[in-house]
mmCIF file of N, CA and C in Angstrom:
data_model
loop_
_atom_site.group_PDB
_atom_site.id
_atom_site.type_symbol
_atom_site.label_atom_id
_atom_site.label_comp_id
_atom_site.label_asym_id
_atom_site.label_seq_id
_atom_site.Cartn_x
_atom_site.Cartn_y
_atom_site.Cartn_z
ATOM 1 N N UNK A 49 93.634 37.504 -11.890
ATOM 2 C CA UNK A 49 92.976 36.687 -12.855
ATOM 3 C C UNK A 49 92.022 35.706 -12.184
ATOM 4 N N UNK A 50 92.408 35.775 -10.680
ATOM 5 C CA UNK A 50 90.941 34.564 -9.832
ATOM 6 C C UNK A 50 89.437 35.445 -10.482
ATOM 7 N N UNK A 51 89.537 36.710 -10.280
ATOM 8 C CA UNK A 51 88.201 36.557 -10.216
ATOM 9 C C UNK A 51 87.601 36.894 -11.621
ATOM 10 N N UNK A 52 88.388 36.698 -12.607
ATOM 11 C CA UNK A 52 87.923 36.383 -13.879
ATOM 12 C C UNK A 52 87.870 34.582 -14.245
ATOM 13 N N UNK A 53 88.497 34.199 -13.504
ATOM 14 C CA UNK A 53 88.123 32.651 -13.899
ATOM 15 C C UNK A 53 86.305 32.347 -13.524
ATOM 16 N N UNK A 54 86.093 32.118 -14.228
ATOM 17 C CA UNK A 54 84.554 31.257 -14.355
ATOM 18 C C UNK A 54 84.383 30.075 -14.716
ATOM 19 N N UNK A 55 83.791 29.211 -13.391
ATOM 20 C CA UNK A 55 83.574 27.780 -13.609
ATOM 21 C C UNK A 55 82.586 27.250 -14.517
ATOM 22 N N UNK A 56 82.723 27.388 -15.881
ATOM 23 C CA UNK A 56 81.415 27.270 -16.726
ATOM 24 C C UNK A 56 81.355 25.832 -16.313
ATOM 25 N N UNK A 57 81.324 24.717 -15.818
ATOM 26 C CA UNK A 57 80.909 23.456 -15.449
ATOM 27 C C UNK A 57 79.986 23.966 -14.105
ATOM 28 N N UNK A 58 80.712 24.971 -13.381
ATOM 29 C CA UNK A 58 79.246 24.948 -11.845
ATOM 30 C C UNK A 58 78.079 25.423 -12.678
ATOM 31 N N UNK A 59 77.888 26.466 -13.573
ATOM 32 C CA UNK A 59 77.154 27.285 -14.257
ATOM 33 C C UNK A 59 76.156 26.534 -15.150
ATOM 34 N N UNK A 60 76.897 25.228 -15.868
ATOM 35 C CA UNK A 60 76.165 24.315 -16.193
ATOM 36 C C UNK A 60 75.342 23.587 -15.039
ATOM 37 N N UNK A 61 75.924 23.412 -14.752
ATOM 38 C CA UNK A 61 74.873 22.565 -13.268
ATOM 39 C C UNK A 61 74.256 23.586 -12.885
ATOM 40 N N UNK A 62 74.180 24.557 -12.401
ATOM 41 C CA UNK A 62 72.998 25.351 -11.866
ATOM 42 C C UNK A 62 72.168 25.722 -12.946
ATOM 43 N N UNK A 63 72.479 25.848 -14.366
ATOM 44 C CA UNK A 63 71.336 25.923 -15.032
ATOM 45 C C UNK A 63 70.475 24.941 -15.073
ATOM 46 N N UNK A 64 71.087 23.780 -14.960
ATOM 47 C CA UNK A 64 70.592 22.352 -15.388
ATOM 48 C C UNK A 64 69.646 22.223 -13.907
ATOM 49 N N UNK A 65 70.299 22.562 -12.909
ATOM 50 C CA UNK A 65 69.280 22.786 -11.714
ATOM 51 C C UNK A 65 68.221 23.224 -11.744
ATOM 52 N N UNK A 66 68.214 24.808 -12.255
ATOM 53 C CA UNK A 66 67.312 25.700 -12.429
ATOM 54 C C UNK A 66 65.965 24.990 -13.614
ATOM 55 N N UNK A 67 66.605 24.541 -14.625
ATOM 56 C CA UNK A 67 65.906 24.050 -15.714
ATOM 57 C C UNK A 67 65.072 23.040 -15.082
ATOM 58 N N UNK A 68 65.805 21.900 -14.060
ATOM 59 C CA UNK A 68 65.026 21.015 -13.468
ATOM 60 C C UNK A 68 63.718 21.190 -12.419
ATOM 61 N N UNK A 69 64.199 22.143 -11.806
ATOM 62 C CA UNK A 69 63.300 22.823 -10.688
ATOM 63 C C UNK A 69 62.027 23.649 -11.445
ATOM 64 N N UNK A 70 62.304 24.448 -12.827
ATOM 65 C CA UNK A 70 61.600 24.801 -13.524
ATOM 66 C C UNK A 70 60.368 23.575 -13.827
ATOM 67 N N UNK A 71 61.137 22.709 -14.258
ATOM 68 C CA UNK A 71 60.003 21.980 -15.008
ATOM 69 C C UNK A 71 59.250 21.129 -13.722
ATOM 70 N N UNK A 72 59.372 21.239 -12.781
ATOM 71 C CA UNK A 72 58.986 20.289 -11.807
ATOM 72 C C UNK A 72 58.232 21.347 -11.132
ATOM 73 N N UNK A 73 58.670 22.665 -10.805
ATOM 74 C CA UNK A 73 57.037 23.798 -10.833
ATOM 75 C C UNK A 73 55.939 23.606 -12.082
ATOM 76 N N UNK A 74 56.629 23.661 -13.165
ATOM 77 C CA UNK A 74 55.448 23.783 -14.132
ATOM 78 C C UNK A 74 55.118 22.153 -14.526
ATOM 79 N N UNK A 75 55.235 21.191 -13.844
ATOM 80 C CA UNK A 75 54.300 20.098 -13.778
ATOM 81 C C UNK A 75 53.407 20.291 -12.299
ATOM 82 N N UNK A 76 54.168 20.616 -11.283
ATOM 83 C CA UNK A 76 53.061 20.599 -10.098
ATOM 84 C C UNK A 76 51.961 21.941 -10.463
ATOM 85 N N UNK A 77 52.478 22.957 -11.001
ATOM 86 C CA UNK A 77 51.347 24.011 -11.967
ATOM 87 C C UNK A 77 50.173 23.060 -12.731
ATOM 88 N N UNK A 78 50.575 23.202 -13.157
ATOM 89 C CA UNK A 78 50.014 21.654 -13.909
ATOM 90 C C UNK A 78 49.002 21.066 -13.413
ATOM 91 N N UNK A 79 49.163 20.464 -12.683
ATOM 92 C CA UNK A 79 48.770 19.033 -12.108
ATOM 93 C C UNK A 79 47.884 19.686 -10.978
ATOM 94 N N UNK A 80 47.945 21.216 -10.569
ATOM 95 C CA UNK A 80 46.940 21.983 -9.677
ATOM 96 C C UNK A 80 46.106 22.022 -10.444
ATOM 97 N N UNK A 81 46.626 22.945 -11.781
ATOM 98 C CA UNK A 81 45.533 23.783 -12.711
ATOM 99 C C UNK A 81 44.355 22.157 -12.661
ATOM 100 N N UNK A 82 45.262 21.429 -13.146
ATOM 101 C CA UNK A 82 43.842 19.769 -13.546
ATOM 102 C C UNK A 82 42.829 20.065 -12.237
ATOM 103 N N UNK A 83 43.120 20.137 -10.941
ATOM 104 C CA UNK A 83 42.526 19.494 -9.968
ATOM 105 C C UNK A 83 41.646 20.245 -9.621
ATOM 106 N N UNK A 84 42.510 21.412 -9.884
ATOM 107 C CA UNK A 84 41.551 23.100 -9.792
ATOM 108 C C UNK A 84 40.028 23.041 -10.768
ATOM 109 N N UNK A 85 40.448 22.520 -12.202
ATOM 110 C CA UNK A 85 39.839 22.673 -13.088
ATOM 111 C C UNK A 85 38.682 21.685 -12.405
ATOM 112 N N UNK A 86 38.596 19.950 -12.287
ATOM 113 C CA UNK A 86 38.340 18.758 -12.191
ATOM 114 C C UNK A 86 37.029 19.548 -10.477
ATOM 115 N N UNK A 87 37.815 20.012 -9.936
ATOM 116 C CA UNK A 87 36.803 20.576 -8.392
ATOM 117 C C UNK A 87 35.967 20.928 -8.960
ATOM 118 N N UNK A 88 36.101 22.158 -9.920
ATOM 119 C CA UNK A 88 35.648 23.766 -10.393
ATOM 120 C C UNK A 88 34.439 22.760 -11.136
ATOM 121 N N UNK A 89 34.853 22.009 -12.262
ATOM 122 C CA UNK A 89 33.692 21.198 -12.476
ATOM 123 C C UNK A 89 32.552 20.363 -11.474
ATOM 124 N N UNK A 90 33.240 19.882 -10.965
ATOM 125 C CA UNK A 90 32.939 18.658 -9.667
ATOM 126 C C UNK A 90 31.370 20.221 -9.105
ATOM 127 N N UNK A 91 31.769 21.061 -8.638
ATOM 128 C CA UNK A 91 31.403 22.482 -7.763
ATOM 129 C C UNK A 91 30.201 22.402 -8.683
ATOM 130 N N UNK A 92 30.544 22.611 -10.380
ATOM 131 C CA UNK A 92 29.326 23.440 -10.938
ATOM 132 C C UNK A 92 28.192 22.609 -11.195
ATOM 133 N N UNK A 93 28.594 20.854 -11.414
ATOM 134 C CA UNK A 93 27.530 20.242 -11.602
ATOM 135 C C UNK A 93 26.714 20.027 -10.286
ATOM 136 N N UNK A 94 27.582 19.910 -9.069
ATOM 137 C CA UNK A 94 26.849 20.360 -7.817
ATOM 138 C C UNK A 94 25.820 21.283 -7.641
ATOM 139 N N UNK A 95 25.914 22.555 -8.321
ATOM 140 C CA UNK A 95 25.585 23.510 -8.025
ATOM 141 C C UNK A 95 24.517 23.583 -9.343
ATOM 142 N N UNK A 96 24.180 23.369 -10.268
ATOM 143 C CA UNK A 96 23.537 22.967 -11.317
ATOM 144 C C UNK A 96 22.374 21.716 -10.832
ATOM 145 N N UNK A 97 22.704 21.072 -10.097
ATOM 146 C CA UNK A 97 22.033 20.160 -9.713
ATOM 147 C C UNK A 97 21.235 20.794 -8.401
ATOM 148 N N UNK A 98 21.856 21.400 -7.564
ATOM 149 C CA UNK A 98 21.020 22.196 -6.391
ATOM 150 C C UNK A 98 20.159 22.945 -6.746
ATOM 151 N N UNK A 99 20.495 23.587 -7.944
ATOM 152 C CA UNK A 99 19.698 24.639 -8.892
ATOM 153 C C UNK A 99 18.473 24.228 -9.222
ATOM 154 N N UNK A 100 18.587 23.049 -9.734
ATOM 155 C CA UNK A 100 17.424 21.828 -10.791
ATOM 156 C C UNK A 100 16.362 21.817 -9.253
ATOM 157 N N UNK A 101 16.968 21.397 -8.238
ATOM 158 C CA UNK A 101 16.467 20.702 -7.021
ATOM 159 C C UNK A 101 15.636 22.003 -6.248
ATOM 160 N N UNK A 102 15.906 23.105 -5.922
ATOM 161 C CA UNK A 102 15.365 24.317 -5.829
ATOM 162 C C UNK A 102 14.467 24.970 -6.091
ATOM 163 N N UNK A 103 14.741 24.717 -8.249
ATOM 164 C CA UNK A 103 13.715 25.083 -8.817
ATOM 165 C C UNK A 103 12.518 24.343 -8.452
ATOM 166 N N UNK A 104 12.643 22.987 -8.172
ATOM 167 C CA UNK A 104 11.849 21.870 -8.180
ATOM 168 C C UNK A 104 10.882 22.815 -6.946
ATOM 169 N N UNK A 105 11.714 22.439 -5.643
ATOM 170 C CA UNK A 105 11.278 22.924 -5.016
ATOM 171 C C UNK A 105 10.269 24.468 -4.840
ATOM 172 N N UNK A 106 10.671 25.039 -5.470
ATOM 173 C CA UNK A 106 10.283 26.502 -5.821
ATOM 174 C C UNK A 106 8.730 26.134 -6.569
ATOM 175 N N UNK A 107 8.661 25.554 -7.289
ATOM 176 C CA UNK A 107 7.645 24.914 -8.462
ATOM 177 C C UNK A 107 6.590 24.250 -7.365
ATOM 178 N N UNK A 108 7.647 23.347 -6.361
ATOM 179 C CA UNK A 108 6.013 23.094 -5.419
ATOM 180 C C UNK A 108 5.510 23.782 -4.273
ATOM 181 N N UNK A 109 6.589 24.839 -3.972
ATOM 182 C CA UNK A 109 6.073 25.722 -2.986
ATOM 183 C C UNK A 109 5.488 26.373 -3.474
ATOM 184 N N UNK A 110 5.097 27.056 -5.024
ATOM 185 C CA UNK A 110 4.059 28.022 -5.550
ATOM 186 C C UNK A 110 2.755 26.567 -5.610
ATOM 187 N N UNK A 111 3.032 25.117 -6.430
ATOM 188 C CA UNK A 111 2.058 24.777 -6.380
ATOM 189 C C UNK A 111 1.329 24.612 -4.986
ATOM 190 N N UNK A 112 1.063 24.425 -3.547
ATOM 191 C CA UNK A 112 1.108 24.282 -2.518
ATOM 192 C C UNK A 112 0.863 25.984 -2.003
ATOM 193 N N UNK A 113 1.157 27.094 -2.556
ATOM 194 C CA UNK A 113 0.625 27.493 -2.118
ATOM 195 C C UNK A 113 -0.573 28.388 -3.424
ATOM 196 N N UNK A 114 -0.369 28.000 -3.939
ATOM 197 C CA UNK A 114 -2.065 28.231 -4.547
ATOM 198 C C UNK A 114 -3.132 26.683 -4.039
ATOM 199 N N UNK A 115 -2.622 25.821 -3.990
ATOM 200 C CA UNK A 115 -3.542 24.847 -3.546
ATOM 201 C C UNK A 115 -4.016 25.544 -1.697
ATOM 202 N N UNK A 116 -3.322 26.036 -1.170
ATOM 203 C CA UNK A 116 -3.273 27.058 0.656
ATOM 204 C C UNK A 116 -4.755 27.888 -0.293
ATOM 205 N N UNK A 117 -4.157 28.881 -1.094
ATOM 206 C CA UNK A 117 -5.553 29.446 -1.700
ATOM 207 C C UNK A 117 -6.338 29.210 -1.929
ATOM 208 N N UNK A 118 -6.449 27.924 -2.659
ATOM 209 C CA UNK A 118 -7.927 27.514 -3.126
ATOM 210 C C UNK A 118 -8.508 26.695 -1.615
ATOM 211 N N UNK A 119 -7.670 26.202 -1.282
ATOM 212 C CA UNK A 119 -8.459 25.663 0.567
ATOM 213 C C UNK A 119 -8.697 26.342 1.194
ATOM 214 N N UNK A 120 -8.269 27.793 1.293
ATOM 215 C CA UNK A 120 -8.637 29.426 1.692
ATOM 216 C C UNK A 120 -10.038 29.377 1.369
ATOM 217 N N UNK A 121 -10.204 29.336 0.039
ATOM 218 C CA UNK A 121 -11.399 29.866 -0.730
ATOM 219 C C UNK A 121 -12.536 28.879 -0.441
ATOM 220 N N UNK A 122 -12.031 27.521 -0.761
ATOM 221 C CA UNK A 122 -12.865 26.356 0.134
ATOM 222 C C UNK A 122 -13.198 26.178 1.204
ATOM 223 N N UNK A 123 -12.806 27.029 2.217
ATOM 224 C CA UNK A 123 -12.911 26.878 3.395
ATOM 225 C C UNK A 123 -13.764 28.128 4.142
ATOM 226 N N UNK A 124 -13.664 29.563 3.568
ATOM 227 C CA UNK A 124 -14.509 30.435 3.088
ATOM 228 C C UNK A 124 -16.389 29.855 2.833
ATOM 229 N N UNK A 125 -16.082 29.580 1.347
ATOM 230 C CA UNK A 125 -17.525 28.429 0.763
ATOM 231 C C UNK A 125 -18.277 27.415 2.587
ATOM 232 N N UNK A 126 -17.645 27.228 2.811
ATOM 233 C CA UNK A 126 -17.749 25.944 4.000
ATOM 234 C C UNK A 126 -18.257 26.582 4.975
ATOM 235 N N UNK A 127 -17.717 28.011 5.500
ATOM 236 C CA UNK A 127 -18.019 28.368 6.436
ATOM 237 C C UNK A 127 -19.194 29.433 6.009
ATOM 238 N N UNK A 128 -19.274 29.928 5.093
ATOM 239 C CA UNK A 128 -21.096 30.250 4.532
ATOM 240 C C UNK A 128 -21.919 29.342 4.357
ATOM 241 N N UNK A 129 -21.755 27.957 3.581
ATOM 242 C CA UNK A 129 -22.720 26.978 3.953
ATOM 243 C C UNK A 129 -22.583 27.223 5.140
ATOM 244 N N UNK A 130 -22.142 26.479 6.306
ATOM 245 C CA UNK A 130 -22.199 26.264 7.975
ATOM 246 C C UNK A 130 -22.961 27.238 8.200
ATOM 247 N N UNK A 131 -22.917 28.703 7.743
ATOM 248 C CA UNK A 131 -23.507 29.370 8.500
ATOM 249 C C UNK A 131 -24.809 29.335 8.141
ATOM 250 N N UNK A 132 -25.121 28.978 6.971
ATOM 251 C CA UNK A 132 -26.819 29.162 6.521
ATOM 252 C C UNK A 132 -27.300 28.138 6.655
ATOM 253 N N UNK A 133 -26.677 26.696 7.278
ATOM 254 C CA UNK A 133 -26.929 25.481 7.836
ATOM 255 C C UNK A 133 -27.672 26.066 9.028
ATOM 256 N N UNK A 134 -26.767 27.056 9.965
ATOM 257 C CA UNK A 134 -27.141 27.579 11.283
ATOM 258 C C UNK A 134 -28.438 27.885 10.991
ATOM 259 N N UNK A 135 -28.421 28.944 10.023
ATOM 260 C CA UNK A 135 -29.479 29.942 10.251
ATOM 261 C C UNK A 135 -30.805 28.530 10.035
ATOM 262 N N UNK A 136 -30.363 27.779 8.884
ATOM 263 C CA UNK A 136 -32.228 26.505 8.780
ATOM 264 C C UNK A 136 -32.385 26.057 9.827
ATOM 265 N N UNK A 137 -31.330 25.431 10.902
ATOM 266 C CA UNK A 137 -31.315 24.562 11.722
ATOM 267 C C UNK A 137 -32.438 25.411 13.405
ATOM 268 N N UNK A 138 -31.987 27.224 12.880
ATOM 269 C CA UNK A 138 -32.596 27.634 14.105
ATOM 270 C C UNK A 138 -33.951 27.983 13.328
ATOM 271 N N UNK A 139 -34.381 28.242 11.910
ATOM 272 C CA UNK A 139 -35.456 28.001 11.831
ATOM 273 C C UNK A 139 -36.180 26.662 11.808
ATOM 274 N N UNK A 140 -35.783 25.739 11.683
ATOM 275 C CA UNK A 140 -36.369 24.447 11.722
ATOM 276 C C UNK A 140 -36.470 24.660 13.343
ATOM 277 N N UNK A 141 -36.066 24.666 14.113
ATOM 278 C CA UNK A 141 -35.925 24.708 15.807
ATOM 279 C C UNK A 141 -37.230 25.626 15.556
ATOM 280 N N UNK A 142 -37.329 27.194 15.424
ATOM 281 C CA UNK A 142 -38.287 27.754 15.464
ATOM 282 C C UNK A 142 -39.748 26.748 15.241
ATOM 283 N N UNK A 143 -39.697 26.137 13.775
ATOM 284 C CA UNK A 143 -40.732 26.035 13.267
ATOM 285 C C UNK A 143 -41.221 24.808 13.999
ATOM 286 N N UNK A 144 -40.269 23.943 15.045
ATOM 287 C CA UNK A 144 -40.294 22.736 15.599
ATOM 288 C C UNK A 144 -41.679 22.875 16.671
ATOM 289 N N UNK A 145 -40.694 24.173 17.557
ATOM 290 C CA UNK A 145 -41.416 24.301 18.784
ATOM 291 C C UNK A 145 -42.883 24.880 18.423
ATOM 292 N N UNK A 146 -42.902 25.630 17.214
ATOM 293 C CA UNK A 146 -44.051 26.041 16.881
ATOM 294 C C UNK A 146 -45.536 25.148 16.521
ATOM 295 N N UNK A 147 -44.513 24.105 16.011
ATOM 296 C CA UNK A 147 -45.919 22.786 15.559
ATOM 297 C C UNK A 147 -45.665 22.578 17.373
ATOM 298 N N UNK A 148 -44.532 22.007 17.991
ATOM 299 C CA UNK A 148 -45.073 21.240 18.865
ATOM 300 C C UNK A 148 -46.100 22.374 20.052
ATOM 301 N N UNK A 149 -45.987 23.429 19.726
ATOM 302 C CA UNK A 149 -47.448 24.133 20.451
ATOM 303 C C UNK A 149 -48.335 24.359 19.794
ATOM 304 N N UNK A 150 -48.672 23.549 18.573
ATOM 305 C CA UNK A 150 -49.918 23.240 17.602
ATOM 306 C C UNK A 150 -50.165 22.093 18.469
ATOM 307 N N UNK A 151 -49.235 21.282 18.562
ATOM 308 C CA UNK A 151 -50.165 19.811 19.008
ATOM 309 C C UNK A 151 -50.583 20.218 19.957
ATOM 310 N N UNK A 152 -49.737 20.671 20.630
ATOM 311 C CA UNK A 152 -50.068 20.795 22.149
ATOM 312 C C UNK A 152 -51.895 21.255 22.770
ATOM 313 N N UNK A 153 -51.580 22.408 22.160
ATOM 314 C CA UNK A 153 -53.207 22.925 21.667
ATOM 315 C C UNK A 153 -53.968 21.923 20.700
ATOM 316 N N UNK A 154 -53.957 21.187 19.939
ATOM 317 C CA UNK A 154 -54.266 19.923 19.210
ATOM 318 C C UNK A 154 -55.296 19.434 20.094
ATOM 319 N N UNK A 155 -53.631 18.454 21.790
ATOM 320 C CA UNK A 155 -54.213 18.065 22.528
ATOM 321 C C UNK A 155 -55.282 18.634 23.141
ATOM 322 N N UNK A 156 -55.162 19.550 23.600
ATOM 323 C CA UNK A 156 -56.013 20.204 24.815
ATOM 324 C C UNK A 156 -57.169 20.600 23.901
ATOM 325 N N UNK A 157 -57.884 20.686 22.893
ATOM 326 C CA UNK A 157 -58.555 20.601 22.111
ATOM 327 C C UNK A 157 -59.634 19.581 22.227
ATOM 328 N N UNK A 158 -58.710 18.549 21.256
ATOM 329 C CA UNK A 158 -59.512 16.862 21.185
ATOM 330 C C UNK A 158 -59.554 16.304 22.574
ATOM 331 N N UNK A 159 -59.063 16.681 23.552
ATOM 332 C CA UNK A 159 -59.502 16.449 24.886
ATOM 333 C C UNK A 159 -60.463 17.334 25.301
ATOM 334 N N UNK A 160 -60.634 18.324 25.014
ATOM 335 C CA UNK A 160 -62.186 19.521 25.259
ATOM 336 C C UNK A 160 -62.876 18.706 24.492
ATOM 337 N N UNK A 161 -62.871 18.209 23.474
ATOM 338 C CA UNK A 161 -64.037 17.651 22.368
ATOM 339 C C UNK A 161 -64.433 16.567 22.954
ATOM 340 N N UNK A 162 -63.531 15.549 23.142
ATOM 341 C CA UNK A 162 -64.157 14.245 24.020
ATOM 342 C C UNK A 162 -64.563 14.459 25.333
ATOM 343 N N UNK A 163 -64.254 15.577 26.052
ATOM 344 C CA UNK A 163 -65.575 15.529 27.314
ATOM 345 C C UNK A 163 -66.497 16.239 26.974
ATOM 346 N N UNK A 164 -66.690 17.049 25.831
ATOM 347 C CA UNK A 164 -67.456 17.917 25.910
ATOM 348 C C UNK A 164 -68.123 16.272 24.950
ATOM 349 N N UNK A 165 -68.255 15.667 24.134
ATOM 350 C CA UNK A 165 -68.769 14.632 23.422
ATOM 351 C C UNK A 165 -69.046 13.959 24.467
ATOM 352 N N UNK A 166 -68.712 13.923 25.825
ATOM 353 C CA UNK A 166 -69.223 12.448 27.126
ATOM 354 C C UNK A 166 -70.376 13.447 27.364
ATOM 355 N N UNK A 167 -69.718 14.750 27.930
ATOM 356 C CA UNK A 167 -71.060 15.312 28.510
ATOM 357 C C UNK A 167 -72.035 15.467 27.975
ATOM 358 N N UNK A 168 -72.143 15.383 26.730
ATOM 359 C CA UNK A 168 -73.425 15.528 25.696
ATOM 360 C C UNK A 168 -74.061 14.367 25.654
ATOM 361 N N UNK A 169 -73.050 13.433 25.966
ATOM 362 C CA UNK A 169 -73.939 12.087 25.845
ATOM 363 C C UNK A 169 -74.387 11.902 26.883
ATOM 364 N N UNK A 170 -73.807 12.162 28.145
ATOM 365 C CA UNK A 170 -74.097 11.913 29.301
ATOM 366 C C UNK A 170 -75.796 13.084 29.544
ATOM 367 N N UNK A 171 -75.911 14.004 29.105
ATOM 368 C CA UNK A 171 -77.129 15.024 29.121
ATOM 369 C C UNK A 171 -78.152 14.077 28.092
ATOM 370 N N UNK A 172 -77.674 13.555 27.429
ATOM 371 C CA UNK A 172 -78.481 13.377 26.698
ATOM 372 C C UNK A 172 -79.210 12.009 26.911
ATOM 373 N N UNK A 173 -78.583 11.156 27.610
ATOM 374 C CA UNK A 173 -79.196 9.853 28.645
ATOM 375 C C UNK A 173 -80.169 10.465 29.426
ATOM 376 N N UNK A 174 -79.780 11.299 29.808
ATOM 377 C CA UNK A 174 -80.597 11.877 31.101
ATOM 378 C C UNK A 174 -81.532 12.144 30.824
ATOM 379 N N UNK A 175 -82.094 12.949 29.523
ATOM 380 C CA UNK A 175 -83.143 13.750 29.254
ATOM 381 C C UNK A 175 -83.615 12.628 28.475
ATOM 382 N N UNK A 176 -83.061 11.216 28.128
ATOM 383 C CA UNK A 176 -84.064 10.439 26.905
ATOM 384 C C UNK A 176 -84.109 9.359 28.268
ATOM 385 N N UNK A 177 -84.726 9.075 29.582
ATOM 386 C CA UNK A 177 -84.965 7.344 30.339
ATOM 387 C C UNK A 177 -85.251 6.397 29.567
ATOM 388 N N UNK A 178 -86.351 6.279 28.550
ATOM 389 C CA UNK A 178 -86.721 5.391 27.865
ATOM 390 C C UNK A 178 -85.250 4.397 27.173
ATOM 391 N N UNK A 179 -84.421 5.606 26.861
ATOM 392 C CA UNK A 179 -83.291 5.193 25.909
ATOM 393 C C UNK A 179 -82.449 4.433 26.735
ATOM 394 N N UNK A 180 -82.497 4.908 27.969
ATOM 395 C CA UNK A 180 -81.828 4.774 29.139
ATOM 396 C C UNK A 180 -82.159 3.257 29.685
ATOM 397 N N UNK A 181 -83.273 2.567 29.613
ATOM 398 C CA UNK A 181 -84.166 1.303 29.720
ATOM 399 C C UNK A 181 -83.976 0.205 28.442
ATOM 400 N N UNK A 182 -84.517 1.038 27.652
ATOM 401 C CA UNK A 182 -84.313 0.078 26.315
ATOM 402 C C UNK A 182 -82.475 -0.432 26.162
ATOM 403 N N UNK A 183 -82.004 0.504 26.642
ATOM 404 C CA UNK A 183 -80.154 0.110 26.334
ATOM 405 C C UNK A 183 -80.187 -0.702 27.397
ATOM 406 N N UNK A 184 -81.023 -0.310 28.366
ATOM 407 C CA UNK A 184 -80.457 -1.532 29.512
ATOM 408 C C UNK A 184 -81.384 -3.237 29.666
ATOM 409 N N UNK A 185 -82.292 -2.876 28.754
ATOM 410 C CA UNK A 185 -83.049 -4.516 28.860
ATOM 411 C C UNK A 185 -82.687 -5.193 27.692
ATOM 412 N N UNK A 186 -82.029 -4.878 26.452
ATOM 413 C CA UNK A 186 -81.661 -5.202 25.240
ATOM 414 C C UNK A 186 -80.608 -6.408 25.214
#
């Protein structure tokens, strides 16, 4: 008959154990799921916010690089002016040296004219004495 006796008082206590230990998992359950939940939030507005910040970013790396394009394209424009700057600058150079061998010949010209204007005058003293007298007793 021992091993039909059953201590329904231990049996109570180990349920009452079990029941206790139960509820003290399903509060620390609990009290994860919150923290789990409380991160999981904490994570998404993080991540919602990196998102916002990204896009941002994203928004000025396209603006920045169409502004790269249009300074492409501006810079293109710039370097065809420059170049047809070149091209006046070597015709102005052309057309420079060209007058300055107009003057040049100019000079050597109006310097033929004024001796050739002495020597005429000078022939022409010669062949008039009278003129040559009268200028000198006057």
């Amino acid at each position: 008959m021992d091993a039909q006796f059953v201590d329904w008082g231990a049996l109570a206590g180990l349920l009452g154990l079990g029941t206790l230990l139960w509820r003290m998992m399903n509060t620390q359950k609990k009290d994860l799921d919150r923290r789990f939940d409380k991160q999981d939030k904490d994570l998404d507005r993080r991540f919602d916010k990196q998102d916002k910040e990204l896009a941002g970013l994203r928004s000025d790396m396209g603006g920045l690089r169409s502004d790269v394009g249009d300074l492409g394209k501006d810079m293109a424009v710039v370097k065809n002016d420059l170049g047809h700057v070149k091209d006046g600058l070597g015709q102005l150079r052309d057309d420079f040296g060209r007058l300055q061998t107009r003057c040049e010949r100019m000079d050597t010209n109006l310097l033929q004219i004024v001796r050739d204007v002495g020597r005429l005058e000078g022939e022409q003293r010669s062949a008039n004495p009278k003129e040559k007298i009268g200028a000198g007793s006057s």
